[in-house]
Tab-separated table of C-alpha atoms in Angstrom:
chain	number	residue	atom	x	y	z
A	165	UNK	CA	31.146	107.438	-46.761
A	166	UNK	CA	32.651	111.154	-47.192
A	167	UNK	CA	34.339	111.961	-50.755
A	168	UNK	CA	37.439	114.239	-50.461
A	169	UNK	CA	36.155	117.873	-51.902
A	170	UNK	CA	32.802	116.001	-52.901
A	171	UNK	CA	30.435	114.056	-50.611
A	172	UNK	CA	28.571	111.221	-51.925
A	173	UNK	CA	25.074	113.113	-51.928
A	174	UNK	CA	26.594	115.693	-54.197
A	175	UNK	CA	30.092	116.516	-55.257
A	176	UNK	CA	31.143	119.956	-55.292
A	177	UNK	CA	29.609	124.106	-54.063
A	178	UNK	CA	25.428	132.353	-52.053
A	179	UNK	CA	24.094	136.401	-48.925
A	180	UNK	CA	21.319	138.731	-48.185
A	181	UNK	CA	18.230	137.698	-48.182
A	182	UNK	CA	16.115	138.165	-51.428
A	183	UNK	CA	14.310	141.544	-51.806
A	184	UNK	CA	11.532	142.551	-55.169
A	185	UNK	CA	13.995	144.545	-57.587
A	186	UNK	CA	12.619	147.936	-58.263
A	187	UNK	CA	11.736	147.760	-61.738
A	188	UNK	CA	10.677	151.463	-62.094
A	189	UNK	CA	14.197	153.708	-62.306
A	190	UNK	CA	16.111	150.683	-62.887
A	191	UNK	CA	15.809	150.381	-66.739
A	192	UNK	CA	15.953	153.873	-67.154
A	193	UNK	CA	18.826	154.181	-64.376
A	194	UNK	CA	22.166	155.568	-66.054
A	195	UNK	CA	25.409	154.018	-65.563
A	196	UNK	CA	27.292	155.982	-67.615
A	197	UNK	CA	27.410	159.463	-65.739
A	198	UNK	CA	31.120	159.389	-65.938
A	199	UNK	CA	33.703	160.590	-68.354
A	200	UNK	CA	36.389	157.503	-67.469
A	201	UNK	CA	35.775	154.112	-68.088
A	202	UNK	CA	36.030	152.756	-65.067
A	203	UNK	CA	32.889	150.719	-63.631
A	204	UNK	CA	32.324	151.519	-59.576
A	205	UNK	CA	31.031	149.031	-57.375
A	206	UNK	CA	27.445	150.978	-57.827
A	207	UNK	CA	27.641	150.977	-61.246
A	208	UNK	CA	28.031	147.414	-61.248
A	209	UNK	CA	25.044	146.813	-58.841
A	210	UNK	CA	23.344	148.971	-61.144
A	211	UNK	CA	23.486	146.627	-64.183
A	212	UNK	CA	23.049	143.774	-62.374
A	213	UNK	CA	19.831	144.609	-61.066
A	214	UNK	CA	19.212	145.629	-64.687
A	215	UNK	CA	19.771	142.790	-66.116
A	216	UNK	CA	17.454	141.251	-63.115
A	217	UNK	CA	14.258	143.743	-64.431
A	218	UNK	CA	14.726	143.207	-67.624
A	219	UNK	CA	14.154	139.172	-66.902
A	220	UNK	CA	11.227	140.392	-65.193
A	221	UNK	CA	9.863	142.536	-68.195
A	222	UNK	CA	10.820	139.830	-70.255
A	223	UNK	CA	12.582	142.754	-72.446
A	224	UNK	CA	16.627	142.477	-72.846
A	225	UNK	CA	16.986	145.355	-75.409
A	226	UNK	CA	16.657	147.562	-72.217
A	227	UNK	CA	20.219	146.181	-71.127
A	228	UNK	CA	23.251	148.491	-71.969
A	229	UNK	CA	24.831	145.640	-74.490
A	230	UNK	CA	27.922	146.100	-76.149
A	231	UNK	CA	27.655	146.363	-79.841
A	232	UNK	CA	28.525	143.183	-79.877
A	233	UNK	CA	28.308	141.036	-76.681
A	234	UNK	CA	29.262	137.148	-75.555
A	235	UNK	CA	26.255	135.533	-74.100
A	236	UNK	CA	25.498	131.441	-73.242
A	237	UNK	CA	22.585	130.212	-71.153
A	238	UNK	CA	23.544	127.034	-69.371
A	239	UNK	CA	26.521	126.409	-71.586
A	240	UNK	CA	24.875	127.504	-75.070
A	241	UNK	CA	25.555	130.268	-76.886
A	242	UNK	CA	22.309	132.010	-77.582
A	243	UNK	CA	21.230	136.086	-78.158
A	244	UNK	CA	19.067	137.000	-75.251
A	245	UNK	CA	16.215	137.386	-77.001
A	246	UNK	CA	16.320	133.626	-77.294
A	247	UNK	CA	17.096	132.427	-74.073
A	248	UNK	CA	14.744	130.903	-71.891
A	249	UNK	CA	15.197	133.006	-68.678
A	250	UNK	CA	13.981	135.972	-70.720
A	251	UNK	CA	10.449	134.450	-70.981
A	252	UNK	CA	10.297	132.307	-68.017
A	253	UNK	CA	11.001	134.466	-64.912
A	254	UNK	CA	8.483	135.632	-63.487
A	255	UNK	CA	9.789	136.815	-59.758
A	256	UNK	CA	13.464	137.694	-58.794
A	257	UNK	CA	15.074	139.325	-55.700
A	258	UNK	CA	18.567	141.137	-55.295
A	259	UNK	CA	21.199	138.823	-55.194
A	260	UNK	CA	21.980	136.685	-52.263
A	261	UNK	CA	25.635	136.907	-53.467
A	262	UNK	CA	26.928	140.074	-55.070
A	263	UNK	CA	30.945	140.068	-55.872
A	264	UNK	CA	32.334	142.554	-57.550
A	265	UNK	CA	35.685	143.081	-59.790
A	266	UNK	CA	36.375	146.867	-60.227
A	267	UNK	CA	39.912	145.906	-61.661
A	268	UNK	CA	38.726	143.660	-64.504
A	269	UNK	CA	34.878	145.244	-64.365
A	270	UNK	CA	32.958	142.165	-63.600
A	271	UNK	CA	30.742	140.072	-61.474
A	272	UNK	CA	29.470	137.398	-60.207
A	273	UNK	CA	25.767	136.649	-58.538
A	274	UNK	CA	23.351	134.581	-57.683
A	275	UNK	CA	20.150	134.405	-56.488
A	276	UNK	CA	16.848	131.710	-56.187
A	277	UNK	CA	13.910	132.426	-59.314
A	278	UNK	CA	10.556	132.007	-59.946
A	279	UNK	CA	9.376	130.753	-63.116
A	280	UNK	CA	5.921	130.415	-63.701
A	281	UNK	CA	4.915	130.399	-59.953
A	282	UNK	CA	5.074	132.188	-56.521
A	283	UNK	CA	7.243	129.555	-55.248
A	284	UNK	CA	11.063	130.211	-55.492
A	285	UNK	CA	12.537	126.876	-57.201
A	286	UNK	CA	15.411	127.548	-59.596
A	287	UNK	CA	18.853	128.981	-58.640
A	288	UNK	CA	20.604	131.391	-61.246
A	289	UNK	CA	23.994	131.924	-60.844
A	290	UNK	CA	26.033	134.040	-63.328
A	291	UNK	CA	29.009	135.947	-64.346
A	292	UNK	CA	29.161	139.137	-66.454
A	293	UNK	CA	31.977	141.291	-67.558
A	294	UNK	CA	31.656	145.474	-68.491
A	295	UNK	CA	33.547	147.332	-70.820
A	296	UNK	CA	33.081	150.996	-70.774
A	297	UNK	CA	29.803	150.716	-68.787
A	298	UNK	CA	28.293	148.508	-71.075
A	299	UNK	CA	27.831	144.587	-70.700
A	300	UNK	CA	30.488	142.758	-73.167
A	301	UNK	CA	29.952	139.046	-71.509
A	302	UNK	CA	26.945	137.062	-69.796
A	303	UNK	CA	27.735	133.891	-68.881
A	304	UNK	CA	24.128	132.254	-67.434
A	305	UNK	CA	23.010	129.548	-65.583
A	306	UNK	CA	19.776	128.207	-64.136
A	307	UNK	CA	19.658	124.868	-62.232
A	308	UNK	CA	15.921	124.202	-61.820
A	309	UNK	CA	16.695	120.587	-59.888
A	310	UNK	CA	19.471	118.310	-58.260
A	311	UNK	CA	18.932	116.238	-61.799
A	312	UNK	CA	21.054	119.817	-63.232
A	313	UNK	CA	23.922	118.931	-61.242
A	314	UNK	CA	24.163	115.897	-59.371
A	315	UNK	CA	24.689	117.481	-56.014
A	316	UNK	CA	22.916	119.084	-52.947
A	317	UNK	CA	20.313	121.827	-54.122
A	318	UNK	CA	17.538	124.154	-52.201
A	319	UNK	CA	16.724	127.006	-54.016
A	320	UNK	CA	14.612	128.205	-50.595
A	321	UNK	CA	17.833	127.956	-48.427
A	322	UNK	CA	19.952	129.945	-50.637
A	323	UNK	CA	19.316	133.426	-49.571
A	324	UNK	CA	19.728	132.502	-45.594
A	325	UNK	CA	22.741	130.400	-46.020
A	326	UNK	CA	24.449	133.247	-48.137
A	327	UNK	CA	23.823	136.112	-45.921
A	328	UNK	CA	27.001	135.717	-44.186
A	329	UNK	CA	28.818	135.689	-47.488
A	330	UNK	CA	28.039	139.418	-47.832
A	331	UNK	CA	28.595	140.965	-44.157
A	332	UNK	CA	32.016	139.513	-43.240
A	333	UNK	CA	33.398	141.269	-39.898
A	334	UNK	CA	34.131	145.003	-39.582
A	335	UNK	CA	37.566	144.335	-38.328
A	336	UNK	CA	38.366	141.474	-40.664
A	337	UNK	CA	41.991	141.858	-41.985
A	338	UNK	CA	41.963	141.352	-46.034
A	339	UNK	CA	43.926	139.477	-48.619
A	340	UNK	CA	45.843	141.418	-51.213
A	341	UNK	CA	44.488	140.644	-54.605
A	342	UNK	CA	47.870	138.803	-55.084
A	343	UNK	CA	46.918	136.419	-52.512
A	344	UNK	CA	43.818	136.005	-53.869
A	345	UNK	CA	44.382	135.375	-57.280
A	346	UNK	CA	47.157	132.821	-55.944
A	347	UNK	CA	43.896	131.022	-54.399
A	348	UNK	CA	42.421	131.065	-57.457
A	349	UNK	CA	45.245	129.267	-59.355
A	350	UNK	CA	45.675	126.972	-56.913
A	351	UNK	CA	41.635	125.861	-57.022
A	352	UNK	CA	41.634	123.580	-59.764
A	353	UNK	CA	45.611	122.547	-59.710
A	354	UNK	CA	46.014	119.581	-57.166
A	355	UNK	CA	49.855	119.786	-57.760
A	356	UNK	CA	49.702	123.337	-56.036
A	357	UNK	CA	51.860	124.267	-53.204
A	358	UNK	CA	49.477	126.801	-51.959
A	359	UNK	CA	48.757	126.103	-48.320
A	360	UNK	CA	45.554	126.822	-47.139
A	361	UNK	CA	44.222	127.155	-43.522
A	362	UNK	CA	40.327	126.483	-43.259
A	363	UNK	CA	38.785	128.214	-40.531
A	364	UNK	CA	36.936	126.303	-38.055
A	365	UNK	CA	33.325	127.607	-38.737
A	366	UNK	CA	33.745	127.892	-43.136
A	367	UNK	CA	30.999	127.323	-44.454
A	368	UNK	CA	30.515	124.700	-47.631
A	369	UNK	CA	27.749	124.683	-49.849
A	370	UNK	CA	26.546	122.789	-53.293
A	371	UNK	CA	23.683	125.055	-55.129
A	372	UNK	CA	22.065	126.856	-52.052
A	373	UNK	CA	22.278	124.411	-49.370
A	374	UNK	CA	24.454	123.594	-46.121
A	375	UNK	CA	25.703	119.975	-47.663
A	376	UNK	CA	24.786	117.012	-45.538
A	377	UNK	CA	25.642	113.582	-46.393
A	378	UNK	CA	22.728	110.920	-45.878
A	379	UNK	CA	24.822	107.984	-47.609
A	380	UNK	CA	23.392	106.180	-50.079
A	381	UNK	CA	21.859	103.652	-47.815
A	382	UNK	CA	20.159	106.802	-45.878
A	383	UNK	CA	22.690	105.967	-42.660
A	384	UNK	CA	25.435	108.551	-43.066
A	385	UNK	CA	25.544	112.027	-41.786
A	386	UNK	CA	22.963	114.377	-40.692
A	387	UNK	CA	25.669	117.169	-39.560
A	388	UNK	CA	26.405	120.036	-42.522
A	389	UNK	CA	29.807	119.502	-43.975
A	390	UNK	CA	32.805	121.992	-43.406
A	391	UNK	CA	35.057	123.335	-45.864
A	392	UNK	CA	37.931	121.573	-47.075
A	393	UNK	CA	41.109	121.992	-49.066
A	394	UNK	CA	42.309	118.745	-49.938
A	395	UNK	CA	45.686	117.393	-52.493
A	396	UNK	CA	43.228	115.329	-54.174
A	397	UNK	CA	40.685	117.785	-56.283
A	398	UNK	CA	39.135	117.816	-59.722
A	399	UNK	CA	41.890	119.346	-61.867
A	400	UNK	CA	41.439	120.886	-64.678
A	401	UNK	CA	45.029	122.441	-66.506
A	402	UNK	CA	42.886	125.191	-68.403
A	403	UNK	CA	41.049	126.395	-66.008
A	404	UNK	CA	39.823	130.047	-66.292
A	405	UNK	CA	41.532	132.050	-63.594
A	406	UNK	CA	40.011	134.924	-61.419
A	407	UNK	CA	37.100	135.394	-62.961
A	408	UNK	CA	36.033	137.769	-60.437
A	409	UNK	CA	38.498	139.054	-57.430
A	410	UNK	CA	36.222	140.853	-54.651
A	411	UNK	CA	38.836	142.363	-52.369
A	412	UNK	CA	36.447	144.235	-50.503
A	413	UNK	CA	34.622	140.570	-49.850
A	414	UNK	CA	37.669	138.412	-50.361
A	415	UNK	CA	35.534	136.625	-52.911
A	416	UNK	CA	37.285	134.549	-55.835
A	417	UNK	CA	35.699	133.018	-58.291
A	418	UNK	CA	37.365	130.271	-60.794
A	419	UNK	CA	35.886	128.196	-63.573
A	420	UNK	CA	36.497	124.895	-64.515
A	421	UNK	CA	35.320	122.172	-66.522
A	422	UNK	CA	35.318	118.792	-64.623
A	423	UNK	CA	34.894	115.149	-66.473
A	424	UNK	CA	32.805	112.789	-64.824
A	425	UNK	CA	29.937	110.555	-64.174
A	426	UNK	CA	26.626	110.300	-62.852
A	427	UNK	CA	26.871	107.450	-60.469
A	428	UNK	CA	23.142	106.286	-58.853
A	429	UNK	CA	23.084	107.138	-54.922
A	430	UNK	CA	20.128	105.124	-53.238
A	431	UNK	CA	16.969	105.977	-54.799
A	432	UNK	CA	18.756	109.001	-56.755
A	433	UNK	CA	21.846	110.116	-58.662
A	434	UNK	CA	25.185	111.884	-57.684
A	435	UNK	CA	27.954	113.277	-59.760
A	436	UNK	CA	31.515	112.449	-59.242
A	437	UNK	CA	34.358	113.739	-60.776
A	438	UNK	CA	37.142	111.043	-62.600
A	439	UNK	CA	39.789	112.670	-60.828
A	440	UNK	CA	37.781	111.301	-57.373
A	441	UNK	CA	39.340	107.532	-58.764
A	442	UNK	CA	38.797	106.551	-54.656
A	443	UNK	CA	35.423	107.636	-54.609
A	444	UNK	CA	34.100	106.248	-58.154
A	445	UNK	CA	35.880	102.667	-56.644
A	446	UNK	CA	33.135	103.036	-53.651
A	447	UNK	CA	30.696	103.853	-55.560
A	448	UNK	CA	31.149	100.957	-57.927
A	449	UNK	CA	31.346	98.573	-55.148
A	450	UNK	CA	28.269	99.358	-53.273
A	451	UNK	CA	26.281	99.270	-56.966
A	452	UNK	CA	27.795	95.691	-57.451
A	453	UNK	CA	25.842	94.678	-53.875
A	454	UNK	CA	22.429	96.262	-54.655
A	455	UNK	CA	22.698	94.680	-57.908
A	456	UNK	CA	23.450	91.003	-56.119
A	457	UNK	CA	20.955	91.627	-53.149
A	458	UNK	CA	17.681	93.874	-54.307
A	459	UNK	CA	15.567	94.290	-57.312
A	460	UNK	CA	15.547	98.403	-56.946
A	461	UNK	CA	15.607	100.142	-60.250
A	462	UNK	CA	19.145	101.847	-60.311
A	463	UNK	CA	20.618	104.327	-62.908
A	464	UNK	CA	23.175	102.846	-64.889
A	465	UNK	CA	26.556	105.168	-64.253
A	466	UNK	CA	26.702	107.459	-67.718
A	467	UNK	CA	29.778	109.993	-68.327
A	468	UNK	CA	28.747	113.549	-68.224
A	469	UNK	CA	30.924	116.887	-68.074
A	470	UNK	CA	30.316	119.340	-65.333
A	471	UNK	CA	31.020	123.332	-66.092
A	472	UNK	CA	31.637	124.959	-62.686
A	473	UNK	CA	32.067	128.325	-60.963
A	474	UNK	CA	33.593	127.713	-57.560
A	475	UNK	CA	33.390	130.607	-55.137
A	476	UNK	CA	35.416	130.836	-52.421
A	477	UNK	CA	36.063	133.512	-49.638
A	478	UNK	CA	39.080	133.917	-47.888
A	479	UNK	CA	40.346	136.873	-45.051
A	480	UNK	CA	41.730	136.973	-41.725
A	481	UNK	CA	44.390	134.708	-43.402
A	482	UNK	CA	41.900	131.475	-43.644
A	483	UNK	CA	39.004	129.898	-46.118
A	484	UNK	CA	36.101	131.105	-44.749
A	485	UNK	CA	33.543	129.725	-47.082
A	486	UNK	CA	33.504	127.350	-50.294
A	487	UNK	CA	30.859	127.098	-52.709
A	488	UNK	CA	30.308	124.812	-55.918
A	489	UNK	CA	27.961	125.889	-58.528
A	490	UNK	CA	28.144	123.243	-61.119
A	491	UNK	CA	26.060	122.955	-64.556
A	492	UNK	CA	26.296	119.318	-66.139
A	493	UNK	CA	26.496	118.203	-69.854
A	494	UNK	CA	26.980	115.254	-71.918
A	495	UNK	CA	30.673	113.451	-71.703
A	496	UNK	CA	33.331	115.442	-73.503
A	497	UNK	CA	31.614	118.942	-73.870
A	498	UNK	CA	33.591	121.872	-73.987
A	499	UNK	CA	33.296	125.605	-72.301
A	500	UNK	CA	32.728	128.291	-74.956
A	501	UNK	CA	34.499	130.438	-72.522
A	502	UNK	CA	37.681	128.298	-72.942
A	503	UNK	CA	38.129	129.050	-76.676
C-alpha cells in the first residue's frame, strides 16, 4: 500500500557530509565587518556554524542575539539558556544541508547530533532569520527517534543522502525567485494550479533517509520512493510561505502545520495526515483484521498535530528533490510562528 505524498511507513520529508566545526575562531569570528546591513552568504555560514560551537561549548551568550530575539525548541518557546540542545550536544558537524536567503537574511540547516555519545543519533533541523548581522529568530528542532515523527528516520544516512542537495550541476539552468516562491505557495494548497514536472531521478526523503515502504505486514516495497507532486496533499490555508528561497540552490522551504493521527503500522506507529481521508480508510481496515485475527499488542490510533518544514529543490525546470522534516504534538496545537 503507497499513500499519495505519504507512504504508510512514514508520511511526509538534507548534503555534504558532516565535518568537526572549528570551535577556535568561530566564536570570536566577526560578522559584522560591514557598514550595510545586508547578510552575505558567508556571513550567514558564519553564524550558523556559530550557533553550532556554541551547542558544543554549551555557552549561547557567545551568539550575536538580537536585543531581543524569537526562539522555540521543538515547538516551545524557551531562552537558550534553557533549552535542552544547549546542554546535551556533545558532537556536531557542518551542515549536511545549508540554504541560504540573502533577500530576507535567513536559513535553513540541518545536520545529524550527538548527545551524550560518539554515536550520531538525533537529527536537528532548523531555521533562523538575521537582522543587521545579528540573529532575530531560531526556530529548533531535534528528532531523537521515528516515535518524534511518525515517519522514516536515520540520523547516520543523513549526511550521504544530502550531499547531492548541495552540489547541483554546473550547467544547471535556475528558477527565478518568482518561480520559486510560486512553488512554495503552491506546497501546502492542494487547490493550486501550479504544475509541476518531477524529474525522473528526485530524490524523496522523511528525516535523513531514502523512504522505503515495508507495508505494515513487512511485504511491501524494498525500492526508495521518488518524489511526487500529487492534487491530494496535507493543506494547510495559513501556511508560512518562503521561509527560505536559495536561488543559488533552488532550495524552498515552507512551513506548515498538519492535523493528524498516529495510526499503528505492524509492530510500530505511522503518522498520517486527515487530509490523507483514502489512506486513514486503509489504515482503519487493516487494524479491524489484526484485531479479528491476532492477539498482537497494537497502538490505539490517537490525534496528534505535526509542525513541518518541507524542503524542496527545483532547477532545470523540474522537482529535483523533496524532503519532509516533521515535529509532532498533541491534537490541536498551534505554531508560535503562526501568531
Amino acid at each position: 500500500m503507497k499513500f499519495p505524498f505519504v507512504t504508510a511507513a512514514a508520511v511526509f520529508a538534507f548534503a555534504a557530509g558532516a565535518t568537526a566545526v572549528p570551535l577556535a575562531g568561530l566564536v570570536e569570528k566577526s560578522v559584522s565587518s560591514t557598514s550595510d546591513n545586508n547578510c552575505s552568504r558567508e556571513c550567514m555560514t558564519t553564524i550558523v556554524d556559530q550557533i553550532l560551537a556554541s551547542m558544543l561549548l554549551h555557552n549561547p551568550e557567545i551568539l550575536p542575539l538580537a536585543q531581543t530575539y524569537y526562539a522555540t525548541e521543538n515547538s516551545h518557546p524557551a531562552a537558550l539558556g534553557m533549552m535542552t540542545l544547549w546542554r546535551t550536544v556533545t558532537s556536531a558537524g557542518s551542515p549536511s544541508l545549508l540554504a541560504i536567503d540573502t533577500t530576507s537574511g535567513s536559513a535553513y540547516f540541518a545536520l545529524d547530533i550527538s548527545e551524550g555519545s560518539d554515536t550520531k543519533q538525533s537529527v536537528l533541523w532548523a531555521r533562523i532569520k538575521v537582522v543587521n548581522k545579528e540573529i532575530t529568530e531560531l526556530e529548533l528542532y531535534v528528532n531523537r527517534s521515528r516515535g518524534d515523527h511518525g515517519f522514516s528516520f536515520s540520523a547516520a544516512e543523513l549526511p550521504e543522502n544530502y550531499e547531492r542537495w548541495m552540489s547541483p550541476p554546473s550547467d544547471r539552468q535556475n528558477a527565478t525567485r518568482e518561480v520559486l516562491e510560486s512553488l512554495s505557495a503552491a506546497t501546502f494548497n492542494p487547490n493550486s494550479t501550479l504544475s509541476v514536472t518531477v524529474a525522473d531521478d528526485c530524490q524523496f526523503t522523511e528525516e535523513g533517509w531514502s523512504v522505503i515502504d515495508p507495508g505494515p505486514d513487512g511485504d511491501g516495497s524494498t525500492t526508495p520512493l521518488g518524489c511526487s507532486w500529487p492534487d491530494s496533499r496535507p493543506a494547510d490555508t495559513n501556511a508560512r510561505l518562503n521561509l527560505v528561497i536559495d536561488e543559488q540552490n533552488g532550495i524552498v522551504v515552507t512551513g506548515a502545520i498538519i492535523p493528524g493521527k498516529v495510526y499503528p503500522y505492524g509492530k510500530i506507529s505511522a503518522f498520517i495526515p486527515n487530509d490523507m481521508t483514502e489512506a486513514q480508510e486503509q489504515q482503519d481496515e487493516w487494524l479491524a483484521k489484526k484485531k479479528a485475527s491476532s492477539d498482537m499488542s497494537l497502538l490505539a490510533p490517537t490525534a496528534a498535530t505535526g509542525e513541518t518544514l518541507q524542503v524542496l529543490q527545483y532547477y532545470n525546470g523540474k522537482l529535483q528533490g523533496q524532503q519532509v522534516m516533521l515535529y509532532l504534538s498533541g491534537p490541536d496545537m498551534k505554531s508560535a510562528w503562526s501568531a
